[in-house]
Coordinates of C-alpha atoms in Angstrom, one line a residue:
Chain A
M33 CA 20.1 -3.2 -7.1
M34 CA 21.5 -6.7 -7.4
S35 CA 22.3 -7.9 -10.9
R36 CA 19.8 -10.5 -12.0
F37 CA 20.7 -14.1 -12.3
F38 CA 21.3 -15.5 -15.8
S39 CA 21.5 -12.1 -17.5
P40 CA 24.3 -10.2 -19.3
N41 CA 24.9 -8.5 -16.1
L42 CA 26.1 -11.8 -14.6
V43 CA 29.2 -11.6 -16.9
L44 CA 29.9 -8.0 -15.7
G45 CA 29.4 -9.2 -12.1
I46 CA 31.9 -12.0 -12.5
A47 CA 34.6 -9.9 -14.1
P48 CA 35.7 -8.1 -10.9
I49 CA 35.7 -11.3 -8.9
L50 CA 38.0 -12.9 -11.6
L51 CA 40.2 -9.7 -11.3
V52 CA 40.6 -10.2 -7.5
I53 CA 41.5 -13.8 -8.1
A54 CA 44.0 -12.8 -10.8
L55 CA 45.5 -10.2 -8.4
W56 CA 45.8 -12.8 -5.7
Q57 CA 47.5 -15.2 -8.2
G58 CA 49.8 -12.3 -9.2
L59 CA 50.9 -11.6 -5.7
V60 CA 52.0 -15.2 -5.3
S61 CA 53.5 -15.6 -8.7
F62 CA 55.6 -12.4 -8.6
G63 CA 56.9 -13.3 -5.1
F64 CA 55.3 -10.5 -3.1
A65 CA 54.0 -13.1 -0.6
P66 CA 55.5 -16.5 0.1
A67 CA 53.2 -19.3 -1.1
V68 CA 53.4 -20.9 2.4
L69 CA 51.6 -17.9 3.9
L70 CA 49.5 -16.9 0.9
P71 CA 48.7 -20.0 -1.1
P72 CA 47.8 -19.5 -4.8
P73 CA 44.0 -19.5 -5.5
G74 CA 44.1 -22.7 -7.6
F75 CA 45.6 -24.5 -4.7
V76 CA 42.9 -23.1 -2.3
F77 CA 40.0 -24.0 -4.6
G78 CA 41.5 -27.5 -5.1
R79 CA 41.6 -27.9 -1.4
L80 CA 38.1 -26.6 -1.1
L81 CA 36.8 -29.2 -3.5
Q82 CA 38.8 -31.9 -1.6
Q83 CA 37.4 -30.7 1.7
L84 CA 33.8 -30.4 0.6
V85 CA 33.4 -34.2 0.3
T86 CA 34.9 -34.9 3.7
S87 CA 32.3 -35.4 6.5
T88 CA 34.3 -33.3 9.0
F89 CA 34.1 -30.2 6.8
Q90 CA 30.5 -30.9 5.9
H91 CA 29.8 -31.0 9.7
E92 CA 31.4 -27.6 10.0
I93 CA 29.3 -26.2 7.2
A94 CA 26.2 -27.7 8.7
A95 CA 26.9 -26.2 12.1
T96 CA 27.4 -22.8 10.6
L97 CA 24.3 -23.1 8.5
I98 CA 22.0 -24.2 11.3
R99 CA 23.1 -21.2 13.4
L100 CA 22.7 -18.9 10.5
F101 CA 19.3 -20.1 9.6
A102 CA 17.9 -20.3 13.1
G103 CA 19.2 -16.9 14.1
F104 CA 18.0 -15.3 10.8
A105 CA 14.6 -17.0 11.1
I106 CA 14.1 -15.8 14.7
A107 CA 15.1 -12.3 13.6
V108 CA 12.6 -12.3 10.7
V109 CA 9.7 -13.5 12.9
L110 CA 10.4 -11.1 15.7
G111 CA 11.4 -8.2 13.5
V112 CA 8.3 -8.4 11.3
S113 CA 5.8 -9.0 14.1
I114 CA 7.3 -6.3 16.4
G115 CA 7.6 -3.9 13.4
I116 CA 4.0 -4.3 12.4
A117 CA 2.7 -4.2 16.0
A118 CA 4.6 -1.0 16.7
A119 CA 3.3 0.6 13.5
A120 CA -0.3 -0.3 14.4
S121 CA -0.3 0.5 18.1
P122 CA 1.1 3.7 19.7
A123 CA 1.2 1.9 23.0
I124 CA 3.4 -0.8 21.6
N125 CA 5.4 1.8 19.8
A126 CA 6.0 3.7 23.0
V127 CA 7.4 0.6 24.5
V128 CA 9.5 -0.6 21.6
R129 CA 10.9 2.7 20.4
P130 CA 13.2 3.5 23.4
I131 CA 14.4 -0.1 23.5
V132 CA 15.3 0.0 19.8
R133 CA 17.0 3.3 20.2
V134 CA 19.2 2.0 23.0
L135 CA 19.9 -1.5 21.6
A136 CA 20.2 -0.8 17.8
P137 CA 23.5 1.1 18.0
L138 CA 25.0 -1.3 20.5
P139 CA 27.6 -3.7 19.0
K140 CA 25.8 -6.9 19.6
V141 CA 29.1 -8.9 19.6
A142 CA 29.8 -7.2 23.0
L143 CA 27.0 -9.3 24.3
Y144 CA 28.7 -12.5 23.2
P145 CA 30.7 -13.2 26.3
A146 CA 27.6 -12.8 28.4
L147 CA 25.7 -15.1 26.0
L148 CA 28.4 -17.7 26.2
L149 CA 28.2 -17.7 30.0
L150 CA 24.4 -17.9 29.9
L151 CA 23.9 -20.3 27.0
G152 CA 27.1 -22.2 26.7
F153 CA 29.5 -22.9 23.8
G154 CA 26.9 -24.7 21.6
H155 CA 24.3 -23.4 19.1
G156 CA 22.3 -21.3 21.7
S157 CA 24.8 -18.5 22.2
K158 CA 25.5 -18.1 18.4
I159 CA 21.9 -18.3 17.3
T160 CA 21.0 -15.6 19.9
L161 CA 23.8 -13.3 18.7
V162 CA 22.9 -13.7 15.0
A163 CA 19.2 -13.1 15.8
A164 CA 20.1 -10.0 17.9
D165 CA 22.2 -8.5 15.1
A166 CA 19.8 -9.3 12.2
L167 CA 16.7 -8.2 14.2
F168 CA 17.1 -4.4 13.9
P169 CA 17.4 -3.8 10.2
I170 CA 14.4 -6.1 9.7
L171 CA 12.4 -4.5 12.5
L172 CA 13.1 -1.0 11.3
S173 CA 12.3 -1.6 7.7
T174 CA 9.1 -3.5 8.6
Y175 CA 8.0 -0.6 10.8
Y176 CA 8.8 1.9 8.0
G177 CA 7.0 -0.1 5.4
A178 CA 3.9 -0.7 7.6
S179 CA 3.7 3.0 8.5
T180 CA 3.7 4.1 4.9
V181 CA 1.0 1.8 3.5
E182 CA -1.2 3.8 1.1
Q183 CA -4.3 5.1 2.9
K184 CA -6.6 4.1 0.1
L185 CA -5.6 0.5 0.1
I186 CA -6.7 0.3 3.8
W187 CA -9.9 2.2 3.0
S188 CA -10.7 -0.1 0.1
A189 CA -10.3 -3.1 2.5
M190 CA -12.4 -1.5 5.2
A191 CA -15.2 -0.8 2.8
A192 CA -15.1 -4.4 1.7
G193 CA -15.8 -5.4 5.3
S194 CA -12.3 -6.2 6.7
S195 CA -11.8 -5.5 10.4
R196 CA -8.7 -3.6 11.7
Y197 CA -7.1 -6.8 12.8
E198 CA -7.7 -8.5 9.4
I199 CA -6.3 -5.5 7.6
L200 CA -3.0 -5.9 9.4
F201 CA -2.5 -9.3 7.9
K202 CA -4.4 -8.9 4.6
V203 CA -3.3 -5.4 3.6
V204 CA -0.5 -3.9 5.8
L205 CA 1.7 -7.0 5.8
P206 CA 1.6 -7.7 2.1
A207 CA 1.8 -4.0 1.2
A208 CA 4.9 -3.6 3.5
M209 CA 6.5 -6.7 1.8
P210 CA 9.0 -4.8 -0.4
S211 CA 10.3 -2.9 2.6
I212 CA 10.4 -6.1 4.7
L213 CA 12.4 -8.0 2.2
T214 CA 14.9 -5.2 1.9
G215 CA 15.4 -5.5 5.6
C216 CA 15.7 -9.2 5.3
R217 CA 18.4 -8.9 2.7
I218 CA 20.5 -6.7 5.0
G219 CA 19.7 -9.0 7.9
L220 CA 20.9 -12.0 5.9
V221 CA 24.3 -10.4 5.1
I222 CA 24.7 -9.4 8.8
S223 CA 23.8 -13.0 9.8
C224 CA 26.6 -14.4 7.6
I225 CA 29.1 -12.0 9.1
V226 CA 28.0 -12.5 12.7
V227 CA 27.8 -16.3 12.7
F228 CA 31.3 -16.5 11.3
L229 CA 32.6 -13.9 13.8
A230 CA 31.0 -15.7 16.8
E231 CA 32.5 -19.0 15.7
M232 CA 35.9 -17.3 15.4
I233 CA 35.7 -15.9 18.9
T234 CA 34.7 -19.0 20.8
S235 CA 33.4 -22.2 19.4
T236 CA 34.0 -25.9 19.1
D237 CA 32.9 -26.3 15.5
G238 CA 31.7 -24.3 12.5
L239 CA 33.5 -22.6 9.6
G240 CA 34.8 -19.7 11.8
H241 CA 36.2 -22.2 14.2
A242 CA 37.9 -24.1 11.3
L243 CA 39.6 -20.8 10.2
V244 CA 40.9 -20.0 13.6
T245 CA 42.2 -23.5 14.2
A246 CA 44.0 -23.5 10.9
A247 CA 45.5 -20.0 11.5
R248 CA 46.8 -21.1 14.9
T249 CA 48.6 -24.0 13.4
F250 CA 49.9 -22.0 10.4
Q251 CA 48.0 -24.0 7.8
A252 CA 47.4 -21.2 5.4
V253 CA 45.5 -23.2 2.9
D254 CA 43.0 -24.5 5.4
M255 CA 42.6 -20.9 6.6
F256 CA 41.4 -19.7 3.3
V257 CA 39.0 -22.6 2.6
P258 CA 36.4 -21.6 5.3
L259 CA 36.7 -18.0 4.1
I260 CA 35.9 -18.9 0.5
T261 CA 33.1 -21.2 1.8
I262 CA 31.3 -18.5 3.8
S263 CA 31.4 -16.1 0.9
L264 CA 30.0 -18.7 -1.5
L265 CA 27.3 -19.6 1.1
G266 CA 26.5 -15.9 1.3
L267 CA 26.2 -15.7 -2.5
V268 CA 24.0 -18.7 -2.7
L269 CA 21.7 -17.6 0.2
N270 CA 21.4 -14.1 -1.3
G271 CA 20.4 -15.7 -4.6
L272 CA 17.8 -17.8 -2.9
L273 CA 16.4 -14.7 -1.1
G274 CA 16.3 -13.0 -4.5
V275 CA 14.2 -15.9 -5.9
V276 CA 11.9 -15.7 -2.9
R277 CA 11.7 -11.9 -3.3
S278 CA 10.8 -12.0 -7.0
Y279 CA 8.1 -14.6 -6.2
L280 CA 6.6 -12.6 -3.3
L281 CA 6.8 -9.2 -5.1
R282 CA 5.7 -10.5 -8.5
G283 CA 2.8 -8.0 -8.5
F284 CA 4.8 -5.0 -7.3
P285 CA 5.9 -2.5 -9.9
E286 CA 9.3 -1.9 -8.3
A287 CA 10.3 -5.6 -8.2
Chain B
M23 CA 16.6 -0.5 -3.3
K24 CA 15.1 3.0 -3.4
A25 CA 13.0 4.2 -0.6
R26 CA 9.3 3.7 -1.3
Q27 CA 7.1 6.7 -1.8
N28 CA 6.3 8.3 1.5
G29 CA 3.0 7.8 3.2
R30 CA 1.2 10.7 1.7
G31 CA -0.7 9.5 -1.3
S32 CA -0.8 11.7 -4.4
N33 CA -3.6 14.1 -3.5
D34 CA -4.7 12.9 -0.1
A35 CA -7.0 15.0 1.9
P36 CA -5.6 15.3 5.3
H37 CA -7.2 12.8 7.6
G38 CA -7.6 14.8 10.7
C39 CA -4.8 13.4 12.8
A40 CA -2.1 15.8 14.1
N41 CA 0.1 13.0 15.4
D42 CA 3.1 13.1 13.1
S43 CA 4.8 9.9 14.2
L44 CA 4.8 7.0 11.8
S45 CA 2.9 4.9 14.2
G46 CA 0.2 7.5 14.5
R47 CA 0.0 7.5 10.8
L48 CA -0.8 3.9 10.4
L49 CA -3.2 4.0 13.4
A50 CA -4.9 7.0 11.9
K51 CA -5.2 5.1 8.6
L52 CA -6.7 2.1 10.4
M53 CA -9.3 3.9 12.5
P54 CA -10.2 7.2 10.9
L55 CA -13.4 7.6 12.9
N56 CA -13.0 8.7 16.5
P57 CA -15.8 8.2 19.0
R58 CA -16.7 11.9 19.3
A59 CA -18.0 11.7 15.7
S60 CA -21.6 10.9 16.7
G61 CA -22.5 14.5 15.8
T62 CA -25.7 14.6 17.9
E63 CA -24.9 17.8 19.7
G64 CA -27.0 20.7 18.4
G65 CA -29.4 18.3 16.8
M66 CA -32.4 19.6 18.7
T67 CA -31.8 23.3 18.4
V68 CA -32.9 25.1 15.3
V69 CA -29.8 26.5 13.7
S70 CA -30.2 29.1 11.0
A71 CA -28.0 28.1 8.1
R72 CA -25.3 30.6 7.6
S73 CA -25.2 30.3 3.9
S74 CA -28.9 29.8 3.5
E75 CA -29.2 31.1 0.0
W76 CA -27.0 28.3 -1.3
V77 CA -27.9 25.5 1.0
R78 CA -30.8 23.3 0.2
P79 CA -32.2 22.2 3.6
V80 CA -32.5 18.5 4.4
T81 CA -35.9 17.5 3.1
Q82 CA -37.9 15.3 5.3
Q83 CA -41.1 15.0 3.2
D84 CA -40.1 11.9 1.4
P85 CA -37.9 9.8 3.7
A86 CA -38.7 6.6 1.9
S87 CA -36.6 7.4 -1.1
A88 CA -33.8 9.2 0.7
I89 CA -30.8 6.9 1.0
I90 CA -28.1 9.3 2.2
E91 CA -28.7 12.4 4.3
I92 CA -25.9 14.8 5.0
D93 CA -27.0 17.0 7.9
R94 CA -25.1 20.3 8.6
V95 CA -21.7 18.7 8.1
S96 CA -18.6 20.8 8.7
Q97 CA -15.0 19.7 8.5
V98 CA -12.1 21.7 9.9
F99 CA -8.5 20.6 9.4
Q100 CA -5.5 21.8 11.2
T101 CA -2.9 22.8 8.8
S102 CA 0.8 22.4 9.5
A103 CA 0.9 26.0 10.5
R104 CA -1.6 25.2 13.3
K105 CA -4.2 27.2 11.6
D106 CA -7.8 26.0 11.1
H107 CA -8.7 25.3 7.5
V108 CA -12.5 25.0 7.0
A109 CA -12.8 22.4 4.3
L110 CA -16.5 22.0 4.5
S111 CA -18.9 24.5 6.0
D112 CA -22.5 23.6 7.0
I113 CA -23.3 21.1 4.2
S114 CA -26.7 19.6 4.0
L115 CA -27.7 17.4 1.2
T116 CA -30.2 14.5 0.6
I117 CA -29.5 11.9 -2.0
E118 CA -32.3 9.8 -3.2
E119 CA -32.1 6.1 -3.8
G120 CA -31.1 5.2 -7.3
A121 CA -30.0 8.7 -8.2
F122 CA -26.7 9.5 -10.0
V123 CA -25.5 12.6 -8.1
S124 CA -22.3 14.4 -9.0
I125 CA -20.5 16.7 -6.7
L126 CA -18.8 19.3 -8.9
G127 CA -16.3 21.9 -7.8
P128 CA -12.8 23.3 -8.1
S129 CA -10.0 21.5 -6.5
G130 CA -9.7 22.2 -2.8
C131 CA -13.4 22.8 -2.3
G132 CA -13.7 19.7 0.0
K133 CA -15.7 17.6 -2.4
S134 CA -13.6 14.5 -1.8
T135 CA -13.7 15.1 1.9
L136 CA -17.5 15.1 1.7
L137 CA -17.4 11.8 -0.1
Y138 CA -15.0 10.4 2.5
I139 CA -17.4 11.5 5.2
V140 CA -20.2 9.5 3.5
G141 CA -17.8 6.6 3.1
G142 CA -17.1 6.7 6.9
F143 CA -13.4 7.2 6.3
V144 CA -13.3 10.6 7.8
S145 CA -15.5 11.9 10.7
P146 CA -17.0 15.3 10.3
T147 CA -16.0 18.0 12.8
S148 CA -19.7 18.7 13.3
G149 CA -22.9 17.5 11.9
A150 CA -23.7 14.0 10.8
A151 CA -24.1 11.9 7.7
R152 CA -26.8 9.2 7.7
M153 CA -27.3 6.1 5.5
K154 CA -30.9 5.0 5.5
G155 CA -31.5 6.8 8.7
Q156 CA -28.5 5.2 10.5
A157 CA -25.7 7.5 11.5
I158 CA -22.5 6.6 9.6
T159 CA -19.8 5.7 12.1
G160 CA -17.3 3.9 9.8
P161 CA -16.8 2.3 6.4
G162 CA -19.1 -0.5 5.5
P163 CA -19.9 -2.8 2.5
D164 CA -23.1 -0.9 1.8
R165 CA -21.0 2.0 0.5
G166 CA -18.3 1.1 -2.0
P167 CA -15.6 3.5 -2.9
V168 CA -13.7 3.8 -6.2
F169 CA -10.7 6.1 -6.0
Q170 CA -8.8 8.1 -8.5
E171 CA -5.6 6.3 -7.6
F172 CA -7.4 2.9 -8.2
A173 CA -5.9 1.6 -4.9
L174 CA -5.8 -2.0 -6.2
F175 CA -3.9 -4.5 -4.1
P176 CA -0.6 -4.9 -6.1
W177 CA 0.1 -8.4 -4.7
K178 CA -3.2 -9.8 -6.0
T179 CA -4.2 -10.6 -9.5
V180 CA -7.2 -9.0 -11.2
L181 CA -9.3 -12.0 -10.1
G182 CA -7.8 -11.9 -6.6
N183 CA -8.6 -8.2 -6.2
V184 CA -12.2 -8.6 -7.3
M185 CA -12.7 -11.7 -5.1
Y186 CA -11.4 -9.8 -2.0
G187 CA -14.8 -8.3 -1.1
P188 CA -17.0 -11.4 -1.5
R189 CA -14.5 -13.5 0.4
Q190 CA -14.5 -10.9 3.2
Q191 CA -18.3 -11.1 3.2
G192 CA -18.0 -14.9 3.7
V193 CA -19.0 -16.0 0.2
R194 CA -17.5 -19.4 -0.5
A195 CA -14.4 -19.4 -2.7
A196 CA -16.0 -21.2 -5.7
E197 CA -19.0 -18.9 -5.7
A198 CA -16.9 -15.8 -5.2
E199 CA -14.8 -16.8 -8.1
A200 CA -17.7 -17.4 -10.4
Q201 CA -19.3 -14.0 -9.5
S202 CA -16.0 -12.2 -9.9
R203 CA -15.3 -13.7 -13.3
A204 CA -18.7 -12.6 -14.4
L205 CA -18.0 -9.1 -13.1
I206 CA -14.6 -9.0 -14.8
E207 CA -16.3 -9.9 -18.0
M208 CA -18.9 -7.2 -17.4
V209 CA -16.3 -4.5 -17.1
G210 CA -14.7 -5.8 -20.3
L211 CA -11.6 -7.5 -19.0
K212 CA -12.3 -11.1 -19.8
G213 CA -9.0 -12.8 -20.4
Y214 CA -7.1 -10.6 -17.9
E215 CA -8.2 -12.5 -14.8
N216 CA -4.6 -13.6 -13.9
F217 CA -2.9 -10.3 -14.7
Y218 CA -1.4 -8.2 -12.0
P219 CA -2.4 -4.6 -11.7
K220 CA 1.0 -3.4 -12.8
E221 CA 0.5 -5.1 -16.1
L222 CA -2.7 -3.1 -16.9
S223 CA -3.2 0.4 -18.3
G224 CA -4.8 3.1 -16.2
G225 CA -8.2 2.6 -17.7
M226 CA -8.1 -1.2 -17.2
K227 CA -7.0 -0.7 -13.6
Q228 CA -10.0 1.5 -13.0
R229 CA -12.3 -1.1 -14.5
V230 CA -10.8 -3.6 -12.1
A231 CA -11.3 -1.2 -9.2
L232 CA -15.0 -0.8 -10.2
A233 CA -15.5 -4.5 -10.5
R234 CA -13.8 -5.0 -7.1
T235 CA -16.2 -2.6 -5.5
L236 CA -19.3 -3.9 -7.3
A237 CA -18.3 -7.4 -6.2
Y238 CA -19.6 -6.9 -2.6
H239 CA -22.8 -5.4 -3.8
P240 CA -22.7 -1.9 -2.2
E241 CA -26.0 0.0 -2.2
V242 CA -24.2 3.2 -2.9
L243 CA -21.1 3.7 -5.1
L244 CA -18.8 6.5 -3.9
M245 CA -16.6 7.5 -6.8
D246 CA -13.8 10.0 -6.1
E247 CA -12.7 11.5 -9.4
P248 CA -12.5 8.0 -10.7
F249 CA -11.5 9.0 -14.3
G250 CA -9.3 12.0 -13.3
A251 CA -6.1 10.1 -13.9
L252 CA -7.0 8.9 -17.3
D253 CA -6.5 10.3 -20.8
A254 CA -9.4 11.9 -22.6
H255 CA -10.2 8.9 -24.8
T256 CA -10.1 6.3 -22.1
R257 CA -12.1 8.7 -19.9
T258 CA -14.9 8.9 -22.5
R259 CA -15.0 5.2 -22.9
L260 CA -15.2 4.6 -19.2
Q261 CA -17.9 7.2 -18.8
N262 CA -20.0 5.4 -21.4
D263 CA -19.3 2.0 -19.9
L264 CA -20.1 3.2 -16.4
L265 CA -23.5 4.5 -17.6
N266 CA -24.2 1.2 -19.3
I267 CA -23.4 -0.7 -16.1
W268 CA -25.4 1.8 -14.0
E269 CA -28.4 1.6 -16.2
R270 CA -28.7 -2.1 -15.5
D271 CA -29.4 -1.9 -11.8
R272 CA -29.5 1.9 -11.0
K273 CA -27.4 1.8 -7.9
T274 CA -27.2 5.1 -6.1
V275 CA -23.9 6.8 -7.2
L276 CA -22.2 9.7 -5.6
F277 CA -19.6 10.9 -8.1
V278 CA -17.0 13.5 -7.3
T279 CA -15.5 15.4 -10.3
H280 CA -14.2 18.7 -11.4
S281 CA -15.3 18.2 -15.0
V282 CA -18.5 20.0 -16.0
D283 CA -19.1 17.8 -19.1
E284 CA -18.6 14.6 -17.1
A285 CA -21.0 15.7 -14.4
V286 CA -23.7 16.8 -16.8
F287 CA -23.3 13.7 -19.0
L288 CA -23.6 11.2 -16.2
S289 CA -25.8 12.7 -13.5
D290 CA -29.4 13.2 -12.5
K291 CA -28.4 15.9 -10.2
V292 CA -25.2 18.1 -10.0
V293 CA -24.2 19.6 -6.7
M294 CA -22.1 22.6 -7.4
M295 CA -19.6 23.5 -4.6
S296 CA -17.6 26.6 -4.0
K297 CA -14.3 26.7 -2.2
S298 CA -12.8 28.2 1.0
P299 CA -14.9 27.4 2.8
G300 CA -16.4 24.5 0.9
R301 CA -20.1 25.2 0.5
I302 CA -22.9 24.0 -1.7
R303 CA -23.4 26.7 -4.2
Q304 CA -26.4 25.2 -6.1
V305 CA -28.0 21.9 -6.8
I306 CA -29.1 21.5 -10.4
D307 CA -31.4 18.8 -11.7
I308 CA -30.2 17.5 -15.0
D309 CA -33.3 16.7 -17.0
L310 CA -31.9 14.8 -19.9
P311 CA -33.4 11.6 -21.2
R312 CA -31.9 8.2 -20.5
P313 CA -30.3 6.0 -21.7
R314 CA -27.9 8.7 -22.7
R315 CA -25.8 8.3 -25.8
R316 CA -22.8 10.5 -25.9
N317 CA -23.0 11.3 -29.7
E318 CA -26.7 12.3 -29.3
L319 CA -26.2 14.2 -26.2
L320 CA -23.3 16.4 -27.4
L321 CA -25.6 17.7 -30.1
D322 CA -28.5 18.2 -27.8
P323 CA -29.0 22.0 -27.0
R324 CA -30.3 21.2 -23.5
Y325 CA -27.0 19.4 -22.7
Q326 CA -25.0 22.3 -24.1
K327 CA -27.1 24.8 -22.1
Y328 CA -26.4 22.9 -18.8
V329 CA -22.7 22.8 -19.5
V330 CA -22.5 26.5 -20.4
D331 CA -24.7 27.6 -17.5
I332 CA -22.7 25.7 -15.0
E333 CA -19.4 27.0 -16.4
R334 CA -20.7 30.5 -16.3
M335 CA -21.8 30.2 -12.7
F336 CA -18.3 29.0 -11.8
D337 CA -16.7 31.9 -13.7
E338 CA -18.9 34.4 -11.9
S339 CA -18.0 33.0 -8.5
D340 CA -14.3 33.1 -9.5
Q341 CA -14.5 36.7 -10.4
A342 CA -16.5 37.6 -7.3
G343 CA -14.2 35.6 -5.0
A344 CA -10.9 36.6 -6.5
P345 CA -9.1 39.4 -4.5
A346 CA -8.2 41.1 -7.8

């Protein structure tokens, strides 16, 4: 499991990151890589702070974040509703199961050229790609969670007078929440990767695009800045999801 | 994140659905009763009870006081090896309004299944169960279950759990909260309203589960080995408290247990069951004065005789039934 925020584990978690940065610094200091191609970390972080206040870079971050959030949100809504529906209805399951089996293993990035042609270079194509990639882990974990709800929770609600339909929302959905949130955590990491990838392949803005532009013009420092930014964003978003998770699962023993 | 426990609850009775897909499992959980469960076939013909010496026939002479009638109910499960397992065979039983009836038997005799049939959670393979003359076709708030596993909603607080029933019954939030707080106090958990179930001990969880069920005013309490998961001390305390609560309004209680002491201590009537196939062995009226006090009762020779007699009858049937 993830180390908790603000705990002794945080120190243990930071140590290896510092080690990587030290290694990076070492590579440059001992001349294994020329500073022009592999700029030292201090230089990159300095540049990052410098960039963060410029409106151009903020615009890149905003573009990436919009795509990431929109795609992830669509994936959560679709994944959870399809997952619950498939678990509750054999007819829906019969329809969904083959589609999932065919589409889940497909590298969704292979759809990206088609999406570009259909939806253009703007947000649409990237949001769709992110949603398509994040959907399946969320859908599958929702389905699993909804299918393994304890029988007696459902019986207790039935005896109290809840209809089947009400039980889906009042019992199955909350009872499946631990599983759903695990799917969301995986989906979020995938979203970070895919939005960056899509922007690297073809885009007019965003962090991925900034990296590719810098690489093409041999500006090594500017190449590393978006890279650090996306990992920091991923870290922050994962932390936020962790906060949401511990709030939603405050009653669950395993949380 | 570890995988959550798989769907099968700790000691679930199979719920009669052979579909092994996950989807089938949730569907089966959501609609345990299938339409063929009306159980009217054969109702006109006179069937001679196969195990007539053990079965007390459904008595019709005093229908005013009968609240639950179980009429020639049988339950056959398909095991994984595609063999039929007869869990209940030709059970007939009448439960009078306001009675505390225990179903006592060894594990695997189908006593929980019988309770689930009355609850409407499981449909019998044949025969029918009736509540106040109406065939039971599904769960309803007139029959409130309390399970051994507590089955509290982990995402709700104690108060939220207890309020669930009244809110489902359309009681306004403020009123439901007031009623629920009073019930929580009655089961001895005042001050724990905002705790989550995971923060409570087993005994406290079962108190919450009892309050949650009482909150929607069922006419019959269906208790499925409710104290089976508790330590001896907690168990005794809950038995006493249950009796105190029961003596206030004398709801009908159907209480499944494998403990002879518990059955005799609590009940007006003990239904002894034998296993494979599950049958009613004998129905024993427990003629002990109420209100019952544990310390008095344990010294009472009549209580001791009931316990010893019932244990002896189980021993005899074990010896008779064992293949050596």
